PDB file of C-alpha atoms in Angstrom:
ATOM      1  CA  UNK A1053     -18.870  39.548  14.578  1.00 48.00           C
ATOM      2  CA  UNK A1054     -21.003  37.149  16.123  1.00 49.00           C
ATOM      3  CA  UNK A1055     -23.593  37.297  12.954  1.00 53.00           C
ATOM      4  CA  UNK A1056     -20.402  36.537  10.858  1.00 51.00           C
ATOM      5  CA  UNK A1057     -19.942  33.426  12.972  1.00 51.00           C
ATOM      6  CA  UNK A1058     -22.914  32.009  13.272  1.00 53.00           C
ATOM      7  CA  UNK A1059     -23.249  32.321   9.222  1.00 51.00           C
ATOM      8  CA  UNK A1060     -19.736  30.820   8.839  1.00 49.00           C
ATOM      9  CA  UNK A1061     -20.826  27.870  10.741  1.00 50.00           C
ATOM     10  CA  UNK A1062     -24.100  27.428   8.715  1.00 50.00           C
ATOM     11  CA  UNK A1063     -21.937  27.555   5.613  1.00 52.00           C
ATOM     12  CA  UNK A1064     -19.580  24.893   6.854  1.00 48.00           C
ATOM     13  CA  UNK A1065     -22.047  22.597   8.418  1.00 53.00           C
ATOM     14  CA  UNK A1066     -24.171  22.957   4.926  1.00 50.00           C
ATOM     15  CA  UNK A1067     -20.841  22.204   3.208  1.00 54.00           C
ATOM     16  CA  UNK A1068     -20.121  19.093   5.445  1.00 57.00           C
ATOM     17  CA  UNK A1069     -23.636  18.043   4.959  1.00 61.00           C
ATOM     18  CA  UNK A1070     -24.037  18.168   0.963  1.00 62.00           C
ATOM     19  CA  UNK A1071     -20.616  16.259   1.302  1.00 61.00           C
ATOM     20  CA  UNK A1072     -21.726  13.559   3.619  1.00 63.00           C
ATOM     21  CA  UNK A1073     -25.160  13.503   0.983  1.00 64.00           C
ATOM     22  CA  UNK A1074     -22.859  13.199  -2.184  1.00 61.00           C
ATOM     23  CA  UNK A1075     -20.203  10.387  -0.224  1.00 61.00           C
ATOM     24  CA  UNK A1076     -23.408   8.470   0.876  1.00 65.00           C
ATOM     25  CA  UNK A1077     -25.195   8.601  -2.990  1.00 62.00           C
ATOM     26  CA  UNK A1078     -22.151   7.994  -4.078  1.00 59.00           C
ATOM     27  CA  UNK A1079     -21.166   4.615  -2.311  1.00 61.00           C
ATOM     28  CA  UNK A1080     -25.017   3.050  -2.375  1.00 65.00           C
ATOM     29  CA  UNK A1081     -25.204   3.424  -6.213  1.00 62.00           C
ATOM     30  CA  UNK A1082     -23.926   0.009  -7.081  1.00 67.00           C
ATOM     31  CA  UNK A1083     -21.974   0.785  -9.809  1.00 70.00           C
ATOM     32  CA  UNK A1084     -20.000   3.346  -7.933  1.00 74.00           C
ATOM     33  CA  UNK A1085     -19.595   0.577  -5.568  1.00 77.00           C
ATOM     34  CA  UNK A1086     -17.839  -1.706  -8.243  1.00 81.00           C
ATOM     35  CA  UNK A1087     -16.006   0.975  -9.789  1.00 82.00           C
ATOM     36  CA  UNK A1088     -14.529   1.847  -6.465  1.00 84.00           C
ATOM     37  CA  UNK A1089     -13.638  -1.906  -6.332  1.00 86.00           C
ATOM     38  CA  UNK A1090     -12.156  -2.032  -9.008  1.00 88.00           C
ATOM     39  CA  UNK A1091      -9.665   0.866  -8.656  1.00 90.00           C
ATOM     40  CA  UNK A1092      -8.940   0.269  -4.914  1.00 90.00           C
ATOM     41  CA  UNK A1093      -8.027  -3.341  -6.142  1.00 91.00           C
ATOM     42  CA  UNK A1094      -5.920  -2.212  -8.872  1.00 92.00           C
ATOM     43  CA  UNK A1095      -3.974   0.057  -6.477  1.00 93.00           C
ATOM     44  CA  UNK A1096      -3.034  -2.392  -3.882  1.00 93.00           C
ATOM     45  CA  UNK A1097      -2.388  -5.119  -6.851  1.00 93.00           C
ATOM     46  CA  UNK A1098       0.186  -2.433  -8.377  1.00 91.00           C
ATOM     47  CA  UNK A1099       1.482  -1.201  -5.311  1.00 91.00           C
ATOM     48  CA  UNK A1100       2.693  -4.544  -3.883  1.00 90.00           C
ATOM     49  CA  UNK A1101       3.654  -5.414  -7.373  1.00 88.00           C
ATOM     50  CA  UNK A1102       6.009  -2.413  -7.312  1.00 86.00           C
ATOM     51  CA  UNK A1103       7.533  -3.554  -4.088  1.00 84.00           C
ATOM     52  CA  UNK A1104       8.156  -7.419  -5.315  1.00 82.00           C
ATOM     53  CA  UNK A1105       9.443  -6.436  -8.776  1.00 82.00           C
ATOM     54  CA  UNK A1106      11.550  -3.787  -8.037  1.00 80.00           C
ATOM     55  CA  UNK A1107      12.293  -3.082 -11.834  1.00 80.00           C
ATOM     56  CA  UNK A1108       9.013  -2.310 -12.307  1.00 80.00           C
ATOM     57  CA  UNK A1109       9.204   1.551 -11.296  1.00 79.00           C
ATOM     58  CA  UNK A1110       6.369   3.579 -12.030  1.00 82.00           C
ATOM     59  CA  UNK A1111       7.135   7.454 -10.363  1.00 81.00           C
ATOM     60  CA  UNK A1112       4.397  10.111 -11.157  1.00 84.00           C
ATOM     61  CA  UNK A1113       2.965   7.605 -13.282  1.00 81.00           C
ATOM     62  CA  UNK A1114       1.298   5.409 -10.161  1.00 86.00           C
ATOM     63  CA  UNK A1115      -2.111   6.642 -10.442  1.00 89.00           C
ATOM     64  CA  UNK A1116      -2.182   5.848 -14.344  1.00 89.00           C
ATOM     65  CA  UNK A1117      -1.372   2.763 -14.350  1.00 89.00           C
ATOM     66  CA  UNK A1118      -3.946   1.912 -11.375  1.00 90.00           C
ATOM     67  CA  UNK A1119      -6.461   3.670 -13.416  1.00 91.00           C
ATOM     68  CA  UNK A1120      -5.630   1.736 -16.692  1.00 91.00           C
ATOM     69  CA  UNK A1121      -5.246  -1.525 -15.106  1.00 91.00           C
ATOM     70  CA  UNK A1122      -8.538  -1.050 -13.451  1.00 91.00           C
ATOM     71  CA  UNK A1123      -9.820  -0.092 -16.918  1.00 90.00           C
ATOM     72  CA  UNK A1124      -8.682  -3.011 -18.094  1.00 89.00           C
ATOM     73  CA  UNK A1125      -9.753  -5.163 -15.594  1.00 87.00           C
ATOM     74  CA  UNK A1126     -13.448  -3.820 -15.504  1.00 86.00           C
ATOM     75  CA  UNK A1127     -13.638  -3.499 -19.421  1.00 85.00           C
ATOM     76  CA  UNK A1128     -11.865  -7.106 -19.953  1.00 83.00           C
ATOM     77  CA  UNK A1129     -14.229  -9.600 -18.748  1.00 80.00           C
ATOM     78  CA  UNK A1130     -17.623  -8.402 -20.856  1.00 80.00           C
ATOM     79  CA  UNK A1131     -14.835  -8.476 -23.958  1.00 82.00           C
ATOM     80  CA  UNK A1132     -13.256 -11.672 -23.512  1.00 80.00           C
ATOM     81  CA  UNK A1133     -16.874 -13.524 -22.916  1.00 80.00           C
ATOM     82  CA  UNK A1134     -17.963 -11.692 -26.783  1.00 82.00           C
ATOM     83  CA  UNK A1135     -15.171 -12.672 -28.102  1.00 80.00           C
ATOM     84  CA  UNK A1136     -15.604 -16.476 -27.196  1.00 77.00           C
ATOM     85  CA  UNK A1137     -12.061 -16.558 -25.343  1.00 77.00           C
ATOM     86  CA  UNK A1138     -11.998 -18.287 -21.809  1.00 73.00           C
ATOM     87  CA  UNK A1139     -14.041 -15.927 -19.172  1.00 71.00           C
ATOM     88  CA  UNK A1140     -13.289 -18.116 -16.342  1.00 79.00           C
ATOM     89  CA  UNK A1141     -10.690 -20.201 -14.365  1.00 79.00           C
ATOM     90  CA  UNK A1142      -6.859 -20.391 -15.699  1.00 86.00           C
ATOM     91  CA  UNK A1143      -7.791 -19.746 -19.267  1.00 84.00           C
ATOM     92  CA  UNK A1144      -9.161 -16.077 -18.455  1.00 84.00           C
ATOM     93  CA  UNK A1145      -6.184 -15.625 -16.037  1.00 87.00           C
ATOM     94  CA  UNK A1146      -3.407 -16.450 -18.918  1.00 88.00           C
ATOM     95  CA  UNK A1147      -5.155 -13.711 -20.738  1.00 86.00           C
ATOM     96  CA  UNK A1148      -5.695 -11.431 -18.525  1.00 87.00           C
ATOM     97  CA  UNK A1149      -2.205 -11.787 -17.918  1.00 90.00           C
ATOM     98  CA  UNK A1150      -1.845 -11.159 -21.471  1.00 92.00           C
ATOM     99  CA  UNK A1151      -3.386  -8.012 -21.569  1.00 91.00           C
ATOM    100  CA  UNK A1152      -2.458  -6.414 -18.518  1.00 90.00           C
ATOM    101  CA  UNK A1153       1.186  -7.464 -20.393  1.00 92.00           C
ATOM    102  CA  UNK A1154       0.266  -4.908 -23.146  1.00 92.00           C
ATOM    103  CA  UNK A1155      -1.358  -1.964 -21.096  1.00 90.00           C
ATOM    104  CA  UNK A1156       1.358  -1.856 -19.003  1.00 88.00           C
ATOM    105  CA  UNK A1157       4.098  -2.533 -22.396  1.00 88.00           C
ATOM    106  CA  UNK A1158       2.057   0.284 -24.112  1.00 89.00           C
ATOM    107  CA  UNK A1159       1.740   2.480 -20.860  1.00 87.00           C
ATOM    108  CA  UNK A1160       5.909   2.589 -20.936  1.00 87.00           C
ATOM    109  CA  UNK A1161       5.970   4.189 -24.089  1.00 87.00           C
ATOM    110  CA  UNK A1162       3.265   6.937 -23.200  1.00 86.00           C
ATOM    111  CA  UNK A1163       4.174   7.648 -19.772  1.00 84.00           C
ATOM    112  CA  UNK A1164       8.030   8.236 -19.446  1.00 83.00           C
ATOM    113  CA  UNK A1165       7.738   7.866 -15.445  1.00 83.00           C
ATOM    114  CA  UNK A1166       6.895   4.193 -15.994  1.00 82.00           C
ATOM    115  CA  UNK A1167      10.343   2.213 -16.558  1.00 81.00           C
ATOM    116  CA  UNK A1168      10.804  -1.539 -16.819  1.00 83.00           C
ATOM    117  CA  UNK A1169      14.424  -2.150 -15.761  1.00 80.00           C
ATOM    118  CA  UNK A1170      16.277  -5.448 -15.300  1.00 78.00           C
ATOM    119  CA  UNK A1171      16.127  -6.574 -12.152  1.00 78.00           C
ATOM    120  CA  UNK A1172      17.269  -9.779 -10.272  1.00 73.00           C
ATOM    121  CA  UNK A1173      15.548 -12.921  -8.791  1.00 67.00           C
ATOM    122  CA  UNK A1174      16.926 -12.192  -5.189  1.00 62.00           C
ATOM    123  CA  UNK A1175      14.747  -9.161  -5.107  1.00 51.00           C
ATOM    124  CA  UNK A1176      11.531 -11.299  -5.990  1.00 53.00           C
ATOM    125  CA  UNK A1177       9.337 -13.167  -3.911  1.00 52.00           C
ATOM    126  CA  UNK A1178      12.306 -15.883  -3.410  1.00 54.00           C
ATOM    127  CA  UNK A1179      10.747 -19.341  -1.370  1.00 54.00           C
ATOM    128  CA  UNK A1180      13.504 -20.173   0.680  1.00 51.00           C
ATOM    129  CA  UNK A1181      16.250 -19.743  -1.839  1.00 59.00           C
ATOM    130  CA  UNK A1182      15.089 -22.109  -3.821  1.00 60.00           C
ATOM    131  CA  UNK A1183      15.715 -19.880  -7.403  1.00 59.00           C
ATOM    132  CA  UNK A1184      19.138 -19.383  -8.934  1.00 64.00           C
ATOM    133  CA  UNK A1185      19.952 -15.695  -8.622  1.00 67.00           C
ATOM    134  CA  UNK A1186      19.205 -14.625 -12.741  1.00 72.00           C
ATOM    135  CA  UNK A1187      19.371 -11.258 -13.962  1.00 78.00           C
ATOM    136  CA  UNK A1188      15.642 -10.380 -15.771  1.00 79.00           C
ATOM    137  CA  UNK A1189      15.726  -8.225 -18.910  1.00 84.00           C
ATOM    138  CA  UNK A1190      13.019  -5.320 -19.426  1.00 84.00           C
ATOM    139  CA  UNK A1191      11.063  -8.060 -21.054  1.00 87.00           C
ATOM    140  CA  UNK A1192      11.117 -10.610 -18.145  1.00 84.00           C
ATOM    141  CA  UNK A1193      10.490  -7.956 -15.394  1.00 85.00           C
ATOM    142  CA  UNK A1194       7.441  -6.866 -17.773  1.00 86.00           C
ATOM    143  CA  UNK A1195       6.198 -10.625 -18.043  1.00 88.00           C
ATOM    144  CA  UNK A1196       6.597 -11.367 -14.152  1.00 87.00           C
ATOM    145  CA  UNK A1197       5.140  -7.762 -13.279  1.00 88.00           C
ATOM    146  CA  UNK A1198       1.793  -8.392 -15.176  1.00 91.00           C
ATOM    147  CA  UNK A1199       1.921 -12.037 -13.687  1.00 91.00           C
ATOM    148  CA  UNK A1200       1.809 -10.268 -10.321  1.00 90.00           C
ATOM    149  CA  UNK A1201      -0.641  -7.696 -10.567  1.00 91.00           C
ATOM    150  CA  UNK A1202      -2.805 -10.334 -12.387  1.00 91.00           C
ATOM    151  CA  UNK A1203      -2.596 -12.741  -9.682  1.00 91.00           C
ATOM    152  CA  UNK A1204      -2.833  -9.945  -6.929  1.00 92.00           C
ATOM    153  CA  UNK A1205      -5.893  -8.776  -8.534  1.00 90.00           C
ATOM    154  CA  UNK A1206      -7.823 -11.876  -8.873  1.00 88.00           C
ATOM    155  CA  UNK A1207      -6.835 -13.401  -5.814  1.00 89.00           C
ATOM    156  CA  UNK A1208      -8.562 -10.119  -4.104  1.00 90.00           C
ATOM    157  CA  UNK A1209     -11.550 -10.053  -6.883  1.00 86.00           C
ATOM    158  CA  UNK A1210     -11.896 -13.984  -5.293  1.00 85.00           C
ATOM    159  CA  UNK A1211     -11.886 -12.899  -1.622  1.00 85.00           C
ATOM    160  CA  UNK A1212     -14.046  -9.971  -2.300  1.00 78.00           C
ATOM    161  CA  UNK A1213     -16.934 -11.951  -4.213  1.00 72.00           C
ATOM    162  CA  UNK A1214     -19.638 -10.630  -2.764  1.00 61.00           C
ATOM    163  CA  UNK A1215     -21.741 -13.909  -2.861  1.00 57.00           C
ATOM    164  CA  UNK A1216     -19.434 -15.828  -1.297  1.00 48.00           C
ATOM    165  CA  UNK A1217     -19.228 -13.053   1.165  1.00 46.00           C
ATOM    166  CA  UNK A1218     -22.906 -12.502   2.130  1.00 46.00           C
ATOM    167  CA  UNK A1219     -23.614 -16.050   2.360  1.00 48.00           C
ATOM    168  CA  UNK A1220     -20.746 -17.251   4.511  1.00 47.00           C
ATOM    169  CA  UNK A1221     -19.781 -14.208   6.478  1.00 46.00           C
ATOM    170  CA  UNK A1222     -22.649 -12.061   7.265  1.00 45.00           C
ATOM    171  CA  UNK A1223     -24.650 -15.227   8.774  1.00 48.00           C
ATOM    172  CA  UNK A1224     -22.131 -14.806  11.838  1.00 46.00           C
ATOM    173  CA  UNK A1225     -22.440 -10.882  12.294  1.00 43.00           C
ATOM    174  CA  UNK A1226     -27.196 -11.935  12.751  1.00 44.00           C
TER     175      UNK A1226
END
């Protein structure tokens, strides 16, 4: 019994340990890094996009999307800058707009979870009641939902940078 023990702790603390190893390999490989980046900002661009739009419903189909628009976003940039289009400033955000339009058009035909309903102004992002209450069609709530996880996702691609980060914040933290 206590032989069993002892070798059931070994096992688990070598188990924990090749874990910790793979976690730590796996964050200090830069690539990893901006993969991870990527997805974690695609997930909290979709997610709050979800609760502003709410006829943009997504179900089981969540993690997809996340996954795609992450795709997209990673894949987009090197794409657009071969292709001569716009790579920075408001020209690169109209079309990444654009394209996060299609994925998400072309993920509602391949993923029946993911629904674009009509849904009204008042549930938006509404300034002070300052927009007429309009009914959005499928095609609206699709335009306005890939305006949103566009924005969201820049706007936190801009705050993350990590120039911008090491030379303004980390000079406070020496």
């Amino acid at each position: 019994s206590w032989s069993k023990d002892s070798e059931m702790r070994r096992t688990v603390s070598l188990k924990s340990t090749t874990i910790f190893y793979a976690l730590k390999a796996l964050l200090y490989n830069s690539h990893m890094r901006v993969i991870l980046r990527y997805i974690v900002f695609s997930f909290i661009a979709v997610y709050f996009t979800r609760i502003f739009v709410e006829g943009f419903t997504l179900g089981r189909g969540f993690f997809f999307v996340v996954i795609a628009i992450a795709l997209l976003n990673l894949f987009s940039r090197p794409v657009i800058k071969i292709t001569s289009l716009p790579s920075k400033g408001i020209g690169y955000f109209i079309v990444n707009v654009f394209l996060t339009f299609l994925t998400i058009f072309a993920l509602t035909s391949f993923l029946p979870s993911v629904r674009i309903e009509t849904t009204f102004t008042a549930g938006l992002l509404n300034l002070l009641n300052t927009l007429p209450i309009k009914n959005l069609n499928p095609l609206q709530t699709t335009i306005v939902a890939s305006f949103a996880v566009g924005f969201i996702f820049n706007f936190l691609m801009w705050v993350g940078n990590k120039k911008w980060i090491g030379k303004h914040c980390l000079k406070s933290f020496k």
